[in-house]
Coordinates of C-alpha atoms in Angstrom, one line a residue:
M121 CA -6.1 39.0 -1.9
T122 CA -7.3 35.2 -1.7
M123 CA -7.1 33.1 -5.8
N124 CA -9.9 32.0 -6.8
L125 CA -10.4 28.2 -5.8
N126 CA -10.8 27.4 -8.9
M127 CA -7.2 29.7 -10.6
R128 CA -5.4 28.3 -7.2
A129 CA -5.9 24.5 -8.3
R130 CA -4.8 25.1 -12.2
T131 CA -1.8 26.3 -10.5
V132 CA -1.0 23.3 -8.0
A133 CA -1.7 20.8 -11.3
A134 CA -0.1 22.6 -13.5
A135 CA 3.2 23.1 -10.7
T136 CA 3.1 19.5 -9.8
A137 CA 2.9 19.2 -14.0
V138 CA 5.9 20.8 -14.1
A139 CA 7.7 18.8 -11.6
T140 CA 6.5 15.7 -12.5
S141 CA 8.3 16.4 -16.3
L142 CA 11.0 17.4 -14.8
L143 CA 11.2 15.2 -12.2
L144 CA 11.3 12.5 -15.9
F145 CA 14.0 14.1 -17.7
A146 CA 16.8 13.8 -14.7
L147 CA 15.3 10.2 -13.4
P148 CA 18.8 9.0 -14.4
A149 CA 20.4 10.5 -11.6
R150 CA 17.6 10.4 -8.9
A151 CA 18.7 7.5 -8.0
E152 CA 21.6 9.8 -6.0
M153 CA 19.3 12.3 -5.6
K154 CA 21.1 13.6 -1.9
I155 CA 18.4 12.3 1.3
Q156 CA 19.2 14.1 5.0
E157 CA 17.8 12.9 8.1
V158 CA 16.5 16.5 9.4
K159 CA 15.3 15.8 13.3
S160 CA 13.5 18.2 15.1
S161 CA 13.7 19.3 18.9
S162 CA 11.0 17.2 19.8
G163 CA 12.7 13.8 18.8
V164 CA 11.0 13.7 15.2
S165 CA 12.8 12.9 12.3
A166 CA 11.8 13.2 8.5
W167 CA 14.4 12.9 5.3
L168 CA 14.8 15.5 3.0
V169 CA 14.2 16.5 -0.7
E170 CA 14.6 19.5 -1.4
D171 CA 13.7 20.4 -4.8
Y172 CA 12.6 23.6 -5.9
S173 CA 12.0 22.5 -9.3
A174 CA 8.5 23.9 -9.2
P175 CA 7.4 25.7 -5.9
I176 CA 5.2 22.5 -4.8
I177 CA 6.2 20.6 -1.3
S178 CA 5.2 17.2 -0.5
I179 CA 5.2 15.2 3.0
R180 CA 3.9 12.3 3.7
F181 CA 3.7 10.1 7.7
S182 CA 3.4 7.2 8.8
F183 CA 2.2 6.0 12.5
E184 CA 2.5 2.3 13.4
G185 CA -1.0 0.5 13.9
G186 CA -3.7 0.4 11.5
T187 CA -6.1 -2.0 11.3
T188 CA -4.6 -4.3 13.6
Q189 CA -5.5 -2.1 16.1
D190 CA -9.4 -2.7 15.8
P191 CA -11.2 -3.7 19.4
N192 CA -13.3 -6.5 19.4
G193 CA -16.4 -6.5 18.1
K194 CA -15.4 -2.8 16.7
D195 CA -14.4 -4.1 13.6
G196 CA -14.1 -0.5 11.0
L197 CA -13.0 1.9 13.7
T198 CA -9.6 2.3 11.8
T199 CA -11.2 3.1 8.8
L200 CA -13.4 5.8 10.2
M201 CA -11.4 7.2 11.7
T202 CA -8.8 8.7 9.3
G203 CA -12.5 9.3 7.2
M204 CA -12.9 11.4 9.8
L205 CA -9.8 12.9 10.8
D206 CA -9.9 16.2 7.9
E207 CA -14.1 16.4 8.4
G208 CA -13.3 19.1 11.6
A209 CA -10.7 19.8 14.2
G210 CA -9.5 22.4 16.2
K211 CA -12.1 25.8 16.4
L212 CA -13.0 24.6 12.6
D213 CA -15.9 22.4 11.3
S214 CA -16.0 20.3 8.8
E215 CA -17.5 23.1 6.5
A216 CA -15.0 25.6 7.6
F217 CA -12.1 23.2 7.8
Q218 CA -13.0 21.9 4.1
S219 CA -13.5 25.6 3.1
R220 CA -9.8 26.7 4.6
L221 CA -8.1 23.5 2.7
D222 CA -10.2 24.9 -1.1
D223 CA -8.9 28.5 -0.2
A224 CA -5.1 26.8 0.4
G225 CA -5.2 25.2 -2.7
A226 CA -3.9 22.2 -0.8
E227 CA -4.5 18.3 -0.9
M228 CA -5.0 16.0 2.0
Q229 CA -5.0 12.6 2.6
F230 CA -5.7 10.2 5.5
S231 CA -5.9 6.0 4.8
A232 CA -5.9 3.3 7.0
G233 CA -3.9 -0.4 5.9
R234 CA -3.4 -2.4 8.2
D235 CA -0.2 -2.5 9.8
S236 CA -0.5 1.4 10.1
I237 CA -2.5 4.9 9.3
S238 CA -0.7 7.0 6.5
G239 CA -1.2 10.7 5.3
S240 CA -0.2 12.8 3.5
M241 CA -0.3 16.5 1.7
R242 CA 0.5 18.4 -0.9
T243 CA 0.9 21.9 -1.3
L244 CA 1.7 25.5 -3.2
A245 CA 5.3 26.5 -1.3
D246 CA 4.0 30.2 -0.9
Q247 CA 0.5 28.4 1.5
K248 CA 2.8 26.4 3.3
A249 CA 1.7 28.3 6.7
D250 CA -2.0 27.9 5.9
S251 CA -1.6 24.7 4.5
F252 CA 0.8 23.0 7.3
E253 CA -1.5 24.1 9.9
L254 CA -4.6 22.6 8.5
L255 CA -2.5 19.6 8.9
R256 CA -1.5 20.7 12.2
M257 CA -5.1 20.3 13.7
A258 CA -6.2 17.5 12.2
I259 CA -3.5 15.9 13.3
N260 CA -3.5 16.3 16.5
E261 CA -7.1 18.4 17.0
P262 CA -9.9 16.0 15.1
R263 CA -13.1 17.2 16.5
F264 CA -15.2 13.8 15.2
D265 CA -18.9 15.7 15.5
K266 CA -22.0 14.0 15.1
E267 CA -23.2 15.2 11.6
P268 CA -19.9 14.2 9.7
L269 CA -19.5 11.4 12.4
E270 CA -23.3 10.0 10.2
R271 CA -22.3 10.9 7.6
I272 CA -18.8 9.4 7.2
R273 CA -20.4 5.6 9.2
A274 CA -23.1 6.2 6.3
Q275 CA -21.3 6.2 3.5
M276 CA -19.3 3.5 5.1
V277 CA -22.4 1.3 5.8
S278 CA -23.6 1.6 2.2
G279 CA -20.4 0.0 0.8
I280 CA -20.8 -2.9 3.1
L281 CA -24.1 -3.4 1.3
A282 CA -22.9 -3.0 -1.7
A283 CA -20.1 -5.2 -1.3
A284 CA -22.8 -7.9 0.2
H285 CA -23.7 -8.3 -3.8
D286 CA -20.4 -8.7 -5.2
P287 CA -19.3 -11.9 -5.4
E288 CA -15.7 -11.0 -5.7
A289 CA -15.9 -8.6 -2.1
A290 CA -17.3 -12.2 -0.4
A291 CA -14.7 -14.2 -1.4
Q292 CA -12.1 -12.1 -0.7
V293 CA -13.3 -12.4 3.4
K294 CA -14.1 -16.1 3.4
W295 CA -9.9 -15.6 1.5
A296 CA -8.9 -14.2 4.6
N297 CA -10.7 -15.8 7.1
A298 CA -9.7 -19.2 5.1
L299 CA -5.9 -17.2 5.4
Y300 CA -5.5 -16.0 8.3
G301 CA -8.1 -17.4 10.8
D302 CA -8.7 -15.4 13.7
H303 CA -5.8 -13.4 13.7
P304 CA -6.3 -9.5 13.2
Y305 CA -5.1 -9.7 9.9
A306 CA -8.5 -11.7 8.8
R307 CA -10.8 -8.2 10.8
H308 CA -12.8 -6.4 8.3
S309 CA -11.3 -4.0 7.7
E310 CA -14.3 -1.6 6.6
G311 CA -16.4 -3.5 9.3
T312 CA -19.5 -4.5 9.6
E313 CA -23.6 -2.6 10.1
E314 CA -23.1 -3.9 13.4
S315 CA -20.4 -2.9 14.2
L316 CA -20.4 0.5 13.2
A317 CA -23.5 1.2 14.5
S318 CA -21.3 0.1 18.1
M319 CA -18.9 3.2 17.6
K320 CA -19.3 6.6 19.7
A321 CA -16.9 9.4 19.3
D322 CA -15.1 8.7 22.4
D323 CA -13.7 5.4 20.4
L324 CA -12.6 7.0 17.8
R325 CA -10.9 10.2 19.7
A326 CA -8.9 6.8 21.9
L327 CA -7.8 5.4 19.3
H328 CA -6.9 8.2 18.2
K329 CA -4.8 8.6 21.5
A330 CA -3.7 5.0 21.2
I331 CA -1.9 5.1 17.4
F332 CA -1.0 9.1 16.8
A333 CA 2.4 9.4 18.3
R334 CA 6.0 10.4 17.8
Q335 CA 7.9 7.0 19.1
K336 CA 6.4 4.8 16.2
L337 CA 6.4 8.1 13.0
K338 CA 8.0 8.1 9.9
V339 CA 8.0 10.9 8.0
A340 CA 9.3 11.9 4.5
V341 CA 9.2 15.6 2.5
V342 CA 10.0 16.4 -0.6
G343 CA 9.9 19.9 -2.1
A344 CA 10.8 23.9 -2.1
I345 CA 11.0 24.1 1.9
D346 CA 15.2 23.3 3.6
P347 CA 16.2 21.7 6.7
A348 CA 16.0 24.8 9.0
T349 CA 12.3 25.7 8.3
L350 CA 11.9 22.1 8.3
K351 CA 12.5 21.4 11.2
T352 CA 10.3 24.1 12.8
D353 CA 7.5 22.6 10.8
L354 CA 8.0 19.2 12.6
N355 CA 7.9 20.1 16.1
K356 CA 4.2 22.4 15.2
L357 CA 2.8 19.3 12.5
F358 CA 3.9 16.0 15.8
G359 CA 5.9 18.1 18.4
N360 CA 3.1 17.9 20.5
L361 CA 1.7 14.3 19.9
P362 CA 2.8 12.5 23.3
E363 CA 6.2 10.5 23.1
K364 CA 4.5 6.3 22.8
P365 CA 1.8 4.6 21.2
A366 CA -0.5 2.6 23.4
L367 CA -0.6 0.1 20.7
Q368 CA -2.2 -3.8 21.6
S369 CA 0.6 -6.4 20.5
V370 CA 0.2 -8.3 17.0
P371 CA 1.3 -11.7 16.9
D372 CA 3.3 -12.7 13.4
V373 CA 1.1 -15.4 12.0
Q374 CA 1.8 -17.9 8.8
A375 CA -1.0 -18.1 6.6
K376 CA -3.2 -21.4 6.0
L377 CA -2.3 -22.4 2.8
G378 CA -3.0 -26.4 1.4
Q379 CA -6.4 -24.9 1.2
E380 CA -9.0 -24.6 -1.9
L381 CA -12.4 -22.4 -1.3
H382 CA -15.3 -22.8 -4.4
V383 CA -17.3 -19.3 -4.6
D384 CA -20.0 -20.5 -6.7
Y385 CA -21.5 -17.6 -8.3
P386 CA -22.8 -17.5 -11.9
L387 CA -20.0 -15.1 -13.6
P388 CA -18.7 -14.9 -16.8
Q389 CA -15.2 -15.2 -15.8
T390 CA -14.4 -17.8 -13.2
S391 CA -11.5 -15.6 -11.3
I392 CA -8.5 -17.4 -9.7
T393 CA -5.8 -16.5 -7.2
F394 CA -3.1 -19.2 -5.4
A395 CA -1.5 -18.4 -2.3
Y396 CA 1.9 -19.7 -1.6
P397 CA 5.2 -18.7 1.5
G398 CA 6.2 -15.8 1.3
V399 CA 10.3 -14.1 2.6
S400 CA 10.5 -11.5 4.7
R401 CA 12.4 -8.0 4.3
D402 CA 15.1 -8.6 6.2
D403 CA 16.1 -12.2 4.8
P404 CA 19.5 -12.3 3.2
N405 CA 18.2 -14.1 0.1
F406 CA 15.6 -12.1 -0.4
F407 CA 16.3 -10.3 -3.6
G408 CA 16.8 -14.1 -4.8
A409 CA 12.8 -14.1 -3.9
V410 CA 12.0 -10.9 -5.6
L411 CA 14.3 -12.3 -9.0
M412 CA 12.5 -15.0 -8.9
N413 CA 8.9 -13.8 -8.2
H414 CA 9.5 -11.3 -11.7
I415 CA 10.8 -14.0 -13.5
L416 CA 7.5 -16.6 -12.9
G417 CA 4.6 -13.9 -12.7
G418 CA 5.8 -10.3 -11.9
G419 CA 7.3 -8.7 -15.1
T420 CA 4.0 -8.9 -16.8
F421 CA 4.6 -9.4 -20.1
S422 CA 8.0 -11.2 -19.9
S423 CA 6.6 -13.6 -17.0
R424 CA 6.6 -17.7 -17.9
L425 CA 3.4 -17.5 -16.6
F426 CA 2.3 -14.9 -18.8
D427 CA 4.2 -16.1 -22.0
E428 CA 2.4 -20.0 -21.2
V429 CA -1.1 -19.0 -19.8
R430 CA -1.5 -16.0 -21.9
E431 CA 1.0 -16.4 -25.4
K432 CA 1.0 -20.4 -26.0
R433 CA -2.6 -20.8 -25.1
G434 CA -5.0 -17.8 -25.0
L435 CA -6.4 -18.6 -21.7
T436 CA -6.5 -15.0 -19.9
Y437 CA -6.5 -11.5 -21.0
G438 CA -3.5 -10.7 -17.7
I439 CA -1.6 -13.4 -14.8
S440 CA 0.8 -11.9 -12.5
S441 CA 2.3 -13.0 -9.6
S442 CA 3.6 -10.6 -6.5
L443 CA 5.6 -10.1 -2.9
M444 CA 3.5 -9.6 0.1
N445 CA 5.1 -7.8 2.3
Q446 CA 3.4 -7.1 5.6
A447 CA 4.7 -6.2 9.6
H448 CA 3.6 -9.4 10.3
S449 CA 3.4 -11.9 7.9
S450 CA 4.7 -12.4 4.6
G451 CA 3.8 -14.4 1.0
L452 CA 2.9 -14.9 -3.0
M453 CA 0.1 -14.7 -4.4
I454 CA -0.6 -15.5 -8.5
S455 CA -3.7 -14.0 -9.8
T456 CA -6.1 -14.4 -13.2
S457 CA -9.0 -14.5 -14.5
T458 CA -10.1 -16.5 -17.6
R459 CA -13.4 -18.5 -19.2
V460 CA -15.8 -20.8 -16.5
D461 CA -15.2 -23.1 -19.0
K462 CA -10.9 -23.4 -19.4
A463 CA -10.6 -22.9 -15.6
G464 CA -9.6 -26.5 -15.4
E465 CA -7.2 -26.1 -17.6
T466 CA -6.0 -23.4 -16.3
L467 CA -5.1 -23.7 -12.6
D468 CA -3.1 -27.1 -14.4
V469 CA -1.1 -24.6 -16.5
I470 CA -0.3 -23.0 -13.4
H471 CA 0.4 -25.6 -11.4
D472 CA 2.9 -27.0 -13.9
V473 CA 5.0 -23.8 -14.4
V474 CA 5.0 -23.2 -10.5
D475 CA 6.6 -26.6 -10.3
K476 CA 9.0 -26.2 -13.3
M477 CA 10.8 -23.0 -11.3
A478 CA 10.8 -25.0 -8.0
K479 CA 11.9 -27.7 -9.1
N480 CA 15.1 -26.4 -12.4
G481 CA 15.2 -22.3 -11.2
P482 CA 15.8 -19.7 -14.2
E483 CA 17.7 -19.6 -17.4
E484 CA 20.7 -17.4 -16.6
A485 CA 19.3 -15.3 -20.1
E486 CA 16.1 -14.9 -17.7
L487 CA 17.7 -13.5 -14.2
A488 CA 20.2 -11.3 -16.3
D489 CA 16.9 -9.8 -17.6
A490 CA 15.9 -9.4 -15.0
K491 CA 17.9 -7.4 -13.2
K492 CA 18.2 -5.5 -15.7
Y493 CA 14.3 -4.8 -15.7
L494 CA 14.8 -4.7 -11.8
V495 CA 17.7 -2.5 -11.4
G496 CA 16.6 0.0 -14.3
S497 CA 12.7 0.4 -13.2
Y498 CA 13.0 2.0 -10.3
A499 CA 13.2 5.6 -11.1
I500 CA 10.5 5.2 -13.1
N501 CA 8.4 3.6 -10.2
N502 CA 8.7 5.0 -7.3
L503 CA 10.7 8.6 -7.8
D504 CA 8.3 10.0 -11.0
S505 CA 6.6 12.8 -8.9
S506 CA 6.9 14.5 -5.6
T507 CA 4.9 12.7 -4.2
S508 CA 5.8 9.4 -4.9
I509 CA 9.1 9.7 -4.1
A510 CA 7.3 10.7 -0.2
S511 CA 6.3 7.8 0.1
T512 CA 8.8 5.6 -0.9
L513 CA 10.9 7.4 1.7
V514 CA 8.3 7.1 4.1
D515 CA 8.0 3.0 3.0
L516 CA 11.7 3.0 3.0
Q517 CA 11.9 4.1 7.0
V518 CA 9.5 1.1 7.6
E519 CA 11.4 -1.7 6.2
K520 CA 14.1 0.1 7.5
L521 CA 16.4 -0.2 4.7
G522 CA 18.0 2.9 5.8
I523 CA 18.6 6.4 4.2
D524 CA 21.1 4.9 1.3
Y525 CA 19.7 2.2 0.7
M526 CA 18.8 3.6 -3.5
Q527 CA 22.7 3.2 -3.7
R528 CA 23.1 0.2 -2.7
R529 CA 20.2 -1.7 -4.4
A530 CA 21.5 -1.6 -7.1
E531 CA 24.7 -3.8 -6.3
L532 CA 22.6 -5.9 -3.9
I533 CA 20.4 -7.1 -7.0
N534 CA 23.3 -7.6 -9.5
A535 CA 25.0 -10.5 -6.1
V536 CA 22.3 -12.8 -6.5
T537 CA 22.6 -15.2 -8.2
V538 CA 20.7 -18.6 -10.5
D539 CA 21.8 -20.6 -7.7
D540 CA 20.4 -18.1 -5.2
V541 CA 16.8 -17.7 -7.2
K542 CA 16.3 -21.9 -7.2
A543 CA 16.9 -21.4 -3.7
A544 CA 14.2 -19.0 -3.3
A545 CA 11.8 -21.2 -6.3
R546 CA 12.8 -24.6 -3.7
K547 CA 11.6 -23.0 -0.4
L548 CA 8.5 -20.7 -1.5
L549 CA 7.0 -22.8 -4.5
S550 CA 7.6 -26.6 -3.1
V551 CA 4.4 -25.6 -0.9
K552 CA 1.3 -26.6 -2.1
P553 CA -0.7 -23.5 -2.0
S554 CA -3.9 -22.2 -0.9
V555 CA -6.2 -21.5 -3.8
L556 CA -9.3 -19.2 -4.1
I557 CA -11.9 -20.5 -6.9
V558 CA -14.4 -17.6 -7.8
G559 CA -17.0 -18.7 -10.3
T560 CA -19.6 -21.3 -12.2
P561 CA -19.0 -24.5 -10.1
M562 CA -15.9 -26.2 -12.1
A563 CA -18.4 -29.7 -12.9
T564 CA -20.9 -27.1 -14.7
A565 CA -18.5 -25.1 -16.7
A566 CA -16.4 -28.4 -17.7
S567 CA -20.7 -29.6 -19.4
M568 CA -20.8 -26.2 -20.9
G569 CA -17.6 -26.7 -22.2
S570 CA -17.7 -30.2 -23.8
K571 CA -21.4 -28.5 -24.6
G572 CA -19.3 -25.7 -26.7

């Protein structure tokens, strides 16, 4: 007898809660978790972590080729396609597919990034056969039927129309165009009304055929499944895909820095974003940059930017910096928001903090604290559930870090010296950044402050 849908959903949730609590209890040991590489007869490889603490299986996978693969004039095609993959597949139309997915009590998701298309599923182990069959159909046999196509297209258009009245959304479009010019990274990942209107099911089929292939596929599986069973499942899920994708070549790009962009809009606060150069993942001093960023603004409540902008001056509720690594570009971003009449002062303080870091680097004590945090927080931030472990393992494969990376990571971080961090600071922060300011024009804001 099929379990009642609500009961099954509660069962999945309860089992997940148990698994998460057990996982959190054992976090110190998780850096030593056993990761096995499993390879199917069709050549599909996956990283597997067997975990029988709860009867759940989580799978995550990534195909190289994201929104950068949208053809000219077809912005939004990749996003539209990923929205259609669970809207009917094989012999099942959208309604029948969703009903079967509900009966299995499984969760299935697809998403499009700039450089990849990701998919995931979480299911109870005793429902794996039904759940994986649905996943196989979604990956191999999406239908792209007219009714769901029109529905998903309409939802995307509705989002575009809503964003047209959002100054922050408009600012991000302007920001991407300014930083990346005519590179695919500047494209509208959600598309436009015009581009979406031109898309047909054949466009989706052609894109699916170009991207969904075995050669650029990364897979991770966590949960109650053994290697022999997984080999068989990998063949079923991915074995019938083409061997090689047919991807458009995407060039590397350096963000255009030294610009100051203003998006004038009468907002209650002014948002500010800085863009500096970044560092590639394979740079020998990558962790020097990571530690520098943590001290500068990545540590949030313990960072220099938070201390100077928030704690000492009360100019914002929050400020942070982050390293951004993409397949074809990298950068360091600083973002915050502040009262309209304090925007000028906030800009000055940020520039001052960045300049001091670029010239002098960190103190020994700051570096020691940053190392301790980055080593100790990794499990909590990346390994707190079967889903997050699977996601982390896929990321490690995409970044070509090796199956033993978790064992080497602490050593790599602890080997960084103050001079390494100083070198990273000089390299990344001595360049004039691009700055995006969204809100009341600065001159008006200053006059508002003087009147107060």
